[in-house]
Amino acid sequence: MNILFSVDENYVKYLEVNVFQILRHNPDSYINFYIFHRDIPEQRWSGLESLKKIYTRFDYHPIQVPSGIFENLPTGTGLTAHITQETYFRFALNLLPSKVKKILYMDVDIHVRGSLKELWDKEVATIAGVADPFAENLDIERPPLFPEFLWRKRFNIFRTKHTRRIGMSRENRYINCGILLINRDSMPDNLLQGLLELVSELESKGSLRMADQDAINVYFEGRIDYLDSRFNLQTNHVISGHYLKDEVAIVHFTGPDKPWHFDPLSYPEGPAFERERYEFKREWNEDLKNFYQLTGNKRQD
């Protein structure tokens, strides 16, 4: 099994928990972790080195992405502050060793709570992912001079979904790119350049809202395989409640509320989805504690 992450130095401590969870839930698989980064010093991989003394069926491979490739791309502020240069590093599949024919890309803001074998064993033509209910229902922002009463939902004839604005047809789903199963053999040689050009094109048109994710969806439209939400249970899935908790393999904390934002004394008394999200965060933090107890490493904040 091959798994790809992309992180900056601040997120290494969360990556360690991801790796620990994946190893714990996939004891029969040998896993190669590839880690795209910009400038993380070698000593910051000490947590993974400690895991290697306990779990022998894995290896990790930090891959430094050349500076400058992504420096002029738009990054986030406010609610999209998590969009950094590193967000775009998954474009650079050409940096992976040629022997890697298939790879599972994973964001770091996830909680792995089950086996990945079924996901890994799926056949994929190009890429596969889970539909993104937030992005698919995202409207473009109301222009400042457009009358608000015409923008209300009952007048939705005047409104345009974000997916239409970036040029996607109604027949194709927009996927969340936090979990991607990728057939690398099917990737064109000019993939990186094509995605970079798409980001620039969408930004120049004023339609770029979800950064790299918009570019990936437009680039691969019509060639995407769709996965069940239990392999990328996003915040909007939790809010809807349309899932079976025991079958969920990966929880993805989309939005600003991350699993490390956890106060064990603040059990929510509001809607059921808030209690469910609390439980998922509690599970992740239990694994965080278990990781440090198991490895003897000190937490690096």
mmCIF file of C-alpha atoms in Angstrom:
data_model
loop_
_atom_site.group_PDB
_atom_site.id
_atom_site.type_symbol
_atom_site.label_atom_id
_atom_site.label_comp_id
_atom_site.label_asym_id
_atom_site.label_seq_id
_atom_site.Cartn_x
_atom_site.Cartn_y
_atom_site.Cartn_z
ATOM 1 C CA MET A 1 0.000 0.000 0.000
ATOM 2 C CA ASN A 2 1.274 3.469 -0.912
ATOM 3 C CA ILE A 3 0.007 6.550 0.916
ATOM 4 C CA LEU A 4 0.829 10.186 0.197
ATOM 5 C CA PHE A 5 0.658 13.132 2.589
ATOM 6 C CA SER A 6 1.617 16.770 2.099
ATOM 7 C CA VAL A 7 2.549 18.761 5.212
ATOM 8 C CA ASP A 8 4.415 21.714 6.603
ATOM 9 C CA GLU A 9 6.413 21.509 9.813
ATOM 10 C CA ASN A 10 3.471 22.595 11.987
ATOM 11 C CA TYR A 11 1.445 19.586 10.876
ATOM 12 C CA VAL A 12 4.043 16.865 11.465
ATOM 13 C CA LYS A 13 2.620 16.163 14.926
ATOM 14 C CA TYR A 14 -0.786 15.447 13.368
ATOM 15 C CA LEU A 15 0.748 13.358 10.596
ATOM 16 C CA GLU A 16 2.282 11.145 13.288
ATOM 17 C CA VAL A 17 -1.187 10.348 14.622
ATOM 18 C CA ASN A 18 -2.437 9.587 11.085
ATOM 19 C CA VAL A 19 0.421 7.146 10.495
ATOM 20 C CA PHE A 20 -0.123 5.508 13.895
ATOM 21 C CA GLN A 21 -3.848 5.044 13.203
ATOM 22 C CA ILE A 22 -3.258 3.625 9.729
ATOM 23 C CA LEU A 23 -0.681 1.127 11.008
ATOM 24 C CA ARG A 24 -2.911 0.047 13.882
ATOM 25 C CA HIS A 25 -5.907 -0.602 11.627
ATOM 26 C CA ASN A 26 -3.941 -2.279 8.820
ATOM 27 C CA PRO A 27 -1.615 -4.746 10.567
ATOM 28 C CA ASP A 28 -1.389 -7.133 7.587
ATOM 29 C CA SER A 29 -0.333 -4.544 5.008
ATOM 30 C CA TYR A 30 3.136 -3.264 4.280
ATOM 31 C CA ILE A 31 2.774 0.478 3.818
ATOM 32 C CA ASN A 32 5.044 3.035 2.199
ATOM 33 C CA PHE A 33 4.290 6.577 3.309
ATOM 34 C CA TYR A 34 5.433 9.324 0.939
ATOM 35 C CA ILE A 35 5.502 12.797 2.467
ATOM 36 C CA PHE A 36 5.695 15.914 0.305
ATOM 37 C CA HIS A 37 7.155 18.879 2.176
ATOM 38 C CA ARG A 38 8.999 22.114 1.537
ATOM 39 C CA ASP A 39 11.706 22.449 4.175
ATOM 40 C CA ILE A 40 11.096 20.149 7.166
ATOM 41 C CA PRO A 41 14.365 19.332 8.971
ATOM 42 C CA GLU A 42 15.354 15.695 9.377
ATOM 43 C CA GLN A 43 15.036 15.721 13.177
ATOM 44 C CA ARG A 44 11.290 16.405 12.914
ATOM 45 C CA TRP A 45 10.741 12.840 11.720
ATOM 46 C CA SER A 46 11.722 11.458 15.142
ATOM 47 C CA GLY A 47 8.148 10.419 15.917
ATOM 48 C CA LEU A 48 7.993 8.249 12.814
ATOM 49 C CA GLU A 49 11.424 6.820 13.652
ATOM 50 C CA SER A 50 10.041 5.824 17.053
ATOM 51 C CA LEU A 51 7.085 4.112 15.374
ATOM 52 C CA LYS A 52 9.486 2.084 13.208
ATOM 53 C CA LYS A 53 10.841 0.460 16.365
ATOM 54 C CA ILE A 54 7.321 -0.791 17.154
ATOM 55 C CA TYR A 55 5.723 -1.370 13.747
ATOM 56 C CA THR A 56 8.045 -3.088 11.306
ATOM 57 C CA ARG A 57 5.730 -3.283 8.287
ATOM 58 C CA PHE A 58 6.150 0.264 7.003
ATOM 59 C CA ASP A 59 8.614 2.818 5.780
ATOM 60 C CA TYR A 60 8.380 6.547 5.182
ATOM 61 C CA HIS A 61 9.921 8.684 2.476
ATOM 62 C CA PRO A 62 10.075 12.478 2.854
ATOM 63 C CA ILE A 63 10.210 14.157 -0.562
ATOM 64 C CA GLN A 64 11.233 17.787 -0.702
ATOM 65 C CA VAL A 65 9.244 19.803 -3.234
ATOM 66 C CA PRO A 66 11.387 22.384 -5.056
ATOM 67 C CA SER A 67 10.701 25.901 -3.840
ATOM 68 C CA GLY A 68 9.167 28.259 -6.333
ATOM 69 C CA ILE A 69 6.819 25.908 -8.179
ATOM 70 C CA PHE A 70 3.774 26.900 -6.158
ATOM 71 C CA GLU A 71 4.790 30.225 -4.623
ATOM 72 C CA ASN A 72 2.532 32.398 -6.824
ATOM 73 C CA LEU A 73 -0.650 30.376 -6.364
ATOM 74 C CA PRO A 74 -3.539 31.765 -4.267
ATOM 75 C CA THR A 75 -3.619 30.711 -0.628
ATOM 76 C CA GLY A 76 -6.353 31.124 1.967
ATOM 77 C CA THR A 77 -7.393 33.522 4.674
ATOM 78 C CA GLY A 78 -10.069 33.301 7.349
ATOM 79 C CA LEU A 79 -12.092 30.107 6.915
ATOM 80 C CA THR A 80 -9.773 28.977 4.109
ATOM 81 C CA ALA A 81 -6.538 29.704 5.999
ATOM 82 C CA HIS A 82 -5.691 25.995 5.751
ATOM 83 C CA ILE A 83 -5.011 26.474 2.028
ATOM 84 C CA THR A 84 -1.245 26.924 1.857
ATOM 85 C CA GLN A 85 1.437 26.185 -0.710
ATOM 86 C CA GLU A 86 1.559 22.638 0.655
ATOM 87 C CA THR A 87 -2.104 22.198 -0.334
ATOM 88 C CA TYR A 88 -1.025 22.229 -3.979
ATOM 89 C CA PHE A 89 1.841 19.762 -3.564
ATOM 90 C CA ARG A 90 -0.417 16.822 -4.463
ATOM 91 C CA PHE A 91 -0.294 18.154 -8.033
ATOM 92 C CA ALA A 92 3.362 17.056 -8.198
ATOM 93 C CA LEU A 93 2.863 13.307 -8.605
ATOM 94 C CA ASN A 94 5.854 13.326 -10.945
ATOM 95 C CA LEU A 95 8.100 13.588 -7.863
ATOM 96 C CA LEU A 96 7.105 10.109 -6.701
ATOM 97 C CA PRO A 97 9.393 7.169 -7.564
ATOM 98 C CA SER A 98 8.511 5.565 -10.905
ATOM 99 C CA LYS A 99 7.766 2.256 -9.145
ATOM 100 C CA VAL A 100 4.706 3.827 -7.487
ATOM 101 C CA LYS A 101 1.860 2.930 -9.852
ATOM 102 C CA LYS A 102 -1.027 3.530 -7.468
ATOM 103 C CA ILE A 103 -1.258 5.775 -4.424
ATOM 104 C CA LEU A 104 -3.772 6.913 -1.830
ATOM 105 C CA TYR A 105 -3.557 10.633 -1.092
ATOM 106 C CA MET A 106 -4.778 11.716 2.366
ATOM 107 C CA ASP A 107 -5.162 15.104 4.033
ATOM 108 C CA VAL A 108 -3.843 15.379 7.586
ATOM 109 C CA ASP A 109 -7.082 16.626 9.197
ATOM 110 C CA ILE A 110 -8.546 13.119 9.247
ATOM 111 C CA HIS A 111 -9.362 10.427 11.782
ATOM 112 C CA VAL A 112 -8.625 6.906 10.523
ATOM 113 C CA ARG A 113 -10.797 4.476 12.491
ATOM 114 C CA GLY A 114 -10.902 1.398 10.277
ATOM 115 C CA SER A 115 -9.103 -0.732 7.718
ATOM 116 C CA LEU A 116 -8.112 0.812 4.393
ATOM 117 C CA LYS A 117 -7.789 -2.524 2.580
ATOM 118 C CA GLU A 118 -11.177 -2.375 0.858
ATOM 119 C CA LEU A 119 -10.437 1.147 -0.338
ATOM 120 C CA TRP A 120 -6.936 0.284 -1.521
ATOM 121 C CA ASP A 121 -8.130 -2.812 -3.417
ATOM 122 C CA LYS A 122 -10.607 -0.851 -5.551
ATOM 123 C CA GLU A 123 -9.900 -0.595 -9.254
ATOM 124 C CA VAL A 124 -9.495 3.005 -10.380
ATOM 125 C CA ALA A 125 -9.132 4.304 -13.924
ATOM 126 C CA THR A 126 -7.707 7.740 -13.094
ATOM 127 C CA ILE A 127 -8.758 9.077 -9.690
ATOM 128 C CA ALA A 128 -11.503 8.175 -7.223
ATOM 129 C CA GLY A 129 -13.004 10.256 -4.452
ATOM 130 C CA VAL A 130 -16.102 10.985 -2.389
ATOM 131 C CA ALA A 131 -18.625 13.619 -3.460
ATOM 132 C CA ASP A 132 -18.367 16.904 -1.531
ATOM 133 C CA PRO A 133 -21.855 17.996 -0.355
ATOM 134 C CA PHE A 134 -20.593 21.380 0.808
ATOM 135 C CA ALA A 135 -18.958 22.344 -2.494
ATOM 136 C CA GLU A 136 -21.817 20.940 -4.567
ATOM 137 C CA ASN A 137 -24.304 23.180 -2.761
ATOM 138 C CA LEU A 138 -22.094 26.235 -2.644
ATOM 139 C CA ASP A 139 -23.545 29.325 -4.298
ATOM 140 C CA ILE A 140 -21.416 32.073 -5.690
ATOM 141 C CA GLU A 141 -21.345 35.185 -3.532
ATOM 142 C CA ARG A 142 -23.971 37.848 -4.158
ATOM 143 C CA PRO A 143 -22.505 40.706 -6.183
ATOM 144 C CA PRO A 144 -22.494 43.921 -4.097
ATOM 145 C CA LEU A 145 -24.907 45.749 -6.443
ATOM 146 C CA PHE A 146 -27.275 42.799 -6.922
ATOM 147 C CA PRO A 147 -30.552 43.304 -4.966
ATOM 148 C CA GLU A 148 -30.677 40.991 -1.971
ATOM 149 C CA PHE A 149 -34.374 40.167 -2.450
ATOM 150 C CA LEU A 150 -33.510 38.641 -5.838
ATOM 151 C CA TRP A 151 -30.759 36.585 -4.216
ATOM 152 C CA ARG A 152 -33.023 34.823 -1.734
ATOM 153 C CA LYS A 153 -33.575 31.126 -2.157
ATOM 154 C CA ARG A 154 -37.063 31.399 -3.601
ATOM 155 C CA PHE A 155 -35.528 33.366 -6.463
ATOM 156 C CA ASN A 156 -32.784 30.810 -7.062
ATOM 157 C CA ILE A 157 -33.221 31.230 -10.815
ATOM 158 C CA PHE A 158 -30.839 34.167 -10.359
ATOM 159 C CA ARG A 159 -28.268 32.109 -8.483
ATOM 160 C CA THR A 160 -25.466 29.979 -9.859
ATOM 161 C CA LYS A 161 -23.932 26.958 -8.152
ATOM 162 C CA HIS A 162 -20.183 27.075 -7.751
ATOM 163 C CA THR A 163 -19.765 23.883 -9.765
ATOM 164 C CA ARG A 164 -21.497 25.503 -12.770
ATOM 165 C CA ARG A 165 -19.385 28.622 -12.351
ATOM 166 C CA ILE A 166 -16.158 26.654 -12.769
ATOM 167 C CA GLY A 167 -17.554 24.981 -15.880
ATOM 168 C CA MET A 168 -18.662 21.560 -14.615
ATOM 169 C CA SER A 169 -21.770 19.972 -16.092
ATOM 170 C CA ARG A 170 -24.788 18.981 -14.003
ATOM 171 C CA GLU A 171 -24.196 15.300 -14.768
ATOM 172 C CA ASN A 172 -20.866 15.074 -12.943
ATOM 173 C CA ARG A 173 -20.280 15.124 -9.214
ATOM 174 C CA TYR A 174 -17.764 17.400 -7.495
ATOM 175 C CA ILE A 175 -15.500 15.402 -5.182
ATOM 176 C CA ASN A 176 -13.656 16.319 -2.027
ATOM 177 C CA CYS A 177 -9.931 15.920 -2.679
ATOM 178 C CA GLY A 178 -8.887 15.195 0.907
ATOM 179 C CA ILE A 179 -8.958 11.475 0.108
ATOM 180 C CA LEU A 180 -7.975 10.470 -3.427
ATOM 181 C CA LEU A 181 -7.227 7.026 -4.791
ATOM 182 C CA ILE A 182 -4.945 7.640 -7.766
ATOM 183 C CA ASN A 183 -3.914 5.440 -10.676
ATOM 184 C CA ARG A 184 -0.581 7.070 -11.335
ATOM 185 C CA ASP A 185 -0.014 5.084 -14.530
ATOM 186 C CA SER A 186 -2.920 6.963 -16.107
ATOM 187 C CA MET A 187 -1.568 10.421 -15.267
ATOM 188 C CA PRO A 188 -0.327 12.484 -18.253
ATOM 189 C CA ASP A 189 3.238 13.763 -18.271
ATOM 190 C CA ASN A 190 1.995 17.374 -18.233
ATOM 191 C CA LEU A 191 -0.341 16.877 -15.248
ATOM 192 C CA LEU A 192 1.449 19.416 -13.040
ATOM 193 C CA GLN A 193 1.509 22.097 -15.710
ATOM 194 C CA GLY A 194 -2.108 21.455 -16.651
ATOM 195 C CA LEU A 195 -3.340 21.825 -13.068
ATOM 196 C CA LEU A 196 -1.253 24.948 -12.453
ATOM 197 C CA GLU A 197 -2.682 26.546 -15.587
ATOM 198 C CA LEU A 198 -6.218 25.656 -14.504
ATOM 199 C CA VAL A 199 -5.768 27.331 -11.118
ATOM 200 C CA SER A 200 -4.546 30.489 -12.829
ATOM 201 C CA GLU A 201 -7.385 30.390 -15.367
ATOM 202 C CA LEU A 202 -10.114 29.924 -12.747
ATOM 203 C CA GLU A 203 -8.606 32.638 -10.566
ATOM 204 C CA SER A 204 -8.458 35.092 -13.470
ATOM 205 C CA LYS A 205 -12.167 34.469 -14.130
ATOM 206 C CA GLY A 206 -12.997 35.092 -10.479
ATOM 207 C CA SER A 207 -14.500 31.618 -10.084
ATOM 208 C CA LEU A 208 -11.829 29.925 -7.948
ATOM 209 C CA ARG A 209 -13.268 29.183 -4.503
ATOM 210 C CA MET A 210 -11.822 25.837 -3.409
ATOM 211 C CA ALA A 211 -8.269 26.314 -4.721
ATOM 212 C CA ASP A 212 -6.583 23.092 -5.862
ATOM 213 C CA GLN A 213 -9.801 21.135 -5.422
ATOM 214 C CA ASP A 214 -11.549 23.173 -8.107
ATOM 215 C CA ALA A 215 -8.695 22.518 -10.534
ATOM 216 C CA ILE A 216 -8.654 18.774 -9.852
ATOM 217 C CA ASN A 217 -12.415 18.457 -10.388
ATOM 218 C CA VAL A 218 -12.377 20.414 -13.641
ATOM 219 C CA TYR A 219 -9.270 18.647 -14.968
ATOM 220 C CA PHE A 220 -10.603 15.126 -14.348
ATOM 221 C CA GLU A 221 -14.302 15.802 -14.983
ATOM 222 C CA GLY A 222 -15.978 12.802 -16.572
ATOM 223 C CA ARG A 223 -13.124 10.477 -15.596
ATOM 224 C CA ILE A 224 -13.660 10.283 -11.830
ATOM 225 C CA ASP A 225 -14.746 7.137 -9.975
ATOM 226 C CA TYR A 226 -16.927 7.751 -6.931
ATOM 227 C CA LEU A 227 -16.347 6.238 -3.492
ATOM 228 C CA ASP A 228 -18.722 5.644 -0.606
ATOM 229 C CA SER A 229 -18.769 8.401 2.028
ATOM 230 C CA ARG A 230 -17.473 6.014 4.704
ATOM 231 C CA PHE A 231 -14.042 6.495 3.139
ATOM 232 C CA ASN A 232 -14.216 10.293 3.523
ATOM 233 C CA LEU A 233 -16.957 11.234 5.980
ATOM 234 C CA GLN A 234 -17.002 15.016 5.789
ATOM 235 C CA THR A 235 -18.530 17.541 8.175
ATOM 236 C CA ASN A 236 -21.691 17.904 6.055
ATOM 237 C CA HIS A 237 -22.165 14.130 6.106
ATOM 238 C CA VAL A 238 -22.022 14.212 9.915
ATOM 239 C CA ILE A 239 -24.576 17.035 9.977
ATOM 240 C CA SER A 240 -26.940 15.077 7.711
ATOM 241 C CA GLY A 241 -26.599 11.894 9.795
ATOM 242 C CA HIS A 242 -26.902 9.692 6.694
ATOM 243 C CA TYR A 243 -24.229 7.135 7.561
ATOM 244 C CA LEU A 244 -23.578 4.096 9.738
ATOM 245 C CA LYS A 245 -20.976 5.024 12.325
ATOM 246 C CA ASP A 246 -19.589 1.520 12.745
ATOM 247 C CA GLU A 247 -18.780 1.350 9.008
ATOM 248 C CA VAL A 248 -16.929 4.662 8.792
ATOM 249 C CA ALA A 249 -13.233 4.127 8.028
ATOM 250 C CA ILE A 250 -12.130 7.764 7.642
ATOM 251 C CA VAL A 251 -13.596 10.899 9.211
ATOM 252 C CA HIS A 252 -12.492 14.110 7.497
ATOM 253 C CA PHE A 253 -12.732 17.312 9.533
ATOM 254 C CA THR A 254 -13.523 19.671 6.675
ATOM 255 C CA GLY A 255 -13.855 23.302 7.682
ATOM 256 C CA PRO A 256 -12.078 25.169 10.484
ATOM 257 C CA ASP A 257 -12.968 22.743 13.322
ATOM 258 C CA LYS A 258 -10.140 20.199 13.507
ATOM 259 C CA PRO A 259 -9.719 17.107 15.712
ATOM 260 C CA TRP A 260 -6.944 18.775 17.702
ATOM 261 C CA HIS A 261 -9.404 21.546 18.669
ATOM 262 C CA PHE A 262 -10.765 19.463 21.503
ATOM 263 C CA ASP A 263 -11.901 20.269 25.033
ATOM 264 C CA PRO A 264 -12.918 17.081 26.871
ATOM 265 C CA LEU A 265 -14.945 19.143 29.355
ATOM 266 C CA SER A 266 -17.113 20.832 26.732
ATOM 267 C CA TYR A 267 -19.499 18.026 25.802
ATOM 268 C CA PRO A 268 -22.085 19.633 23.524
ATOM 269 C CA GLU A 269 -25.738 19.701 24.512
ATOM 270 C CA GLY A 270 -26.924 20.933 21.135
ATOM 271 C CA PRO A 271 -27.843 19.000 17.971
ATOM 272 C CA ALA A 272 -26.951 15.307 17.628
ATOM 273 C CA PHE A 273 -24.331 16.002 14.967
ATOM 274 C CA GLU A 274 -22.351 18.135 17.434
ATOM 275 C CA ARG A 275 -22.240 15.235 19.891
ATOM 276 C CA GLU A 276 -21.197 12.880 17.106
ATOM 277 C CA ARG A 277 -18.409 15.228 16.031
ATOM 278 C CA TYR A 278 -17.308 15.472 19.670
ATOM 279 C CA GLU A 279 -17.056 11.665 19.832
ATOM 280 C CA PHE A 280 -14.980 11.504 16.659
ATOM 281 C CA LYS A 281 -12.634 14.169 18.068
ATOM 282 C CA ARG A 282 -12.424 12.296 21.376
ATOM 283 C CA GLU A 283 -11.399 9.104 19.529
ATOM 284 C CA TRP A 284 -8.685 10.986 17.639
ATOM 285 C CA ASN A 285 -7.324 12.515 20.826
ATOM 286 C CA GLU A 286 -7.252 9.098 22.481
ATOM 287 C CA ASP A 287 -5.045 7.934 19.628
ATOM 288 C CA LEU A 288 -2.882 11.033 20.056
ATOM 289 C CA LYS A 289 -2.371 10.134 23.711
ATOM 290 C CA ASN A 290 -1.718 6.475 22.847
ATOM 291 C CA PHE A 291 0.872 7.489 20.253
ATOM 292 C CA TYR A 292 2.917 9.458 22.793
ATOM 293 C CA GLN A 293 2.571 6.778 25.448
ATOM 294 C CA LEU A 294 3.645 4.065 23.022
ATOM 295 C CA THR A 295 6.621 5.891 21.531
ATOM 296 C CA GLY A 296 7.745 7.797 24.609
ATOM 297 C CA ASN A 297 8.052 10.926 22.482
ATOM 298 C CA LYS A 298 7.300 14.320 23.879
ATOM 299 C CA ARG A 299 4.575 16.310 22.197
ATOM 300 C CA GLN A 300 5.985 19.039 19.961
ATOM 301 C CA ASP A 301 3.619 22.031 19.961
#
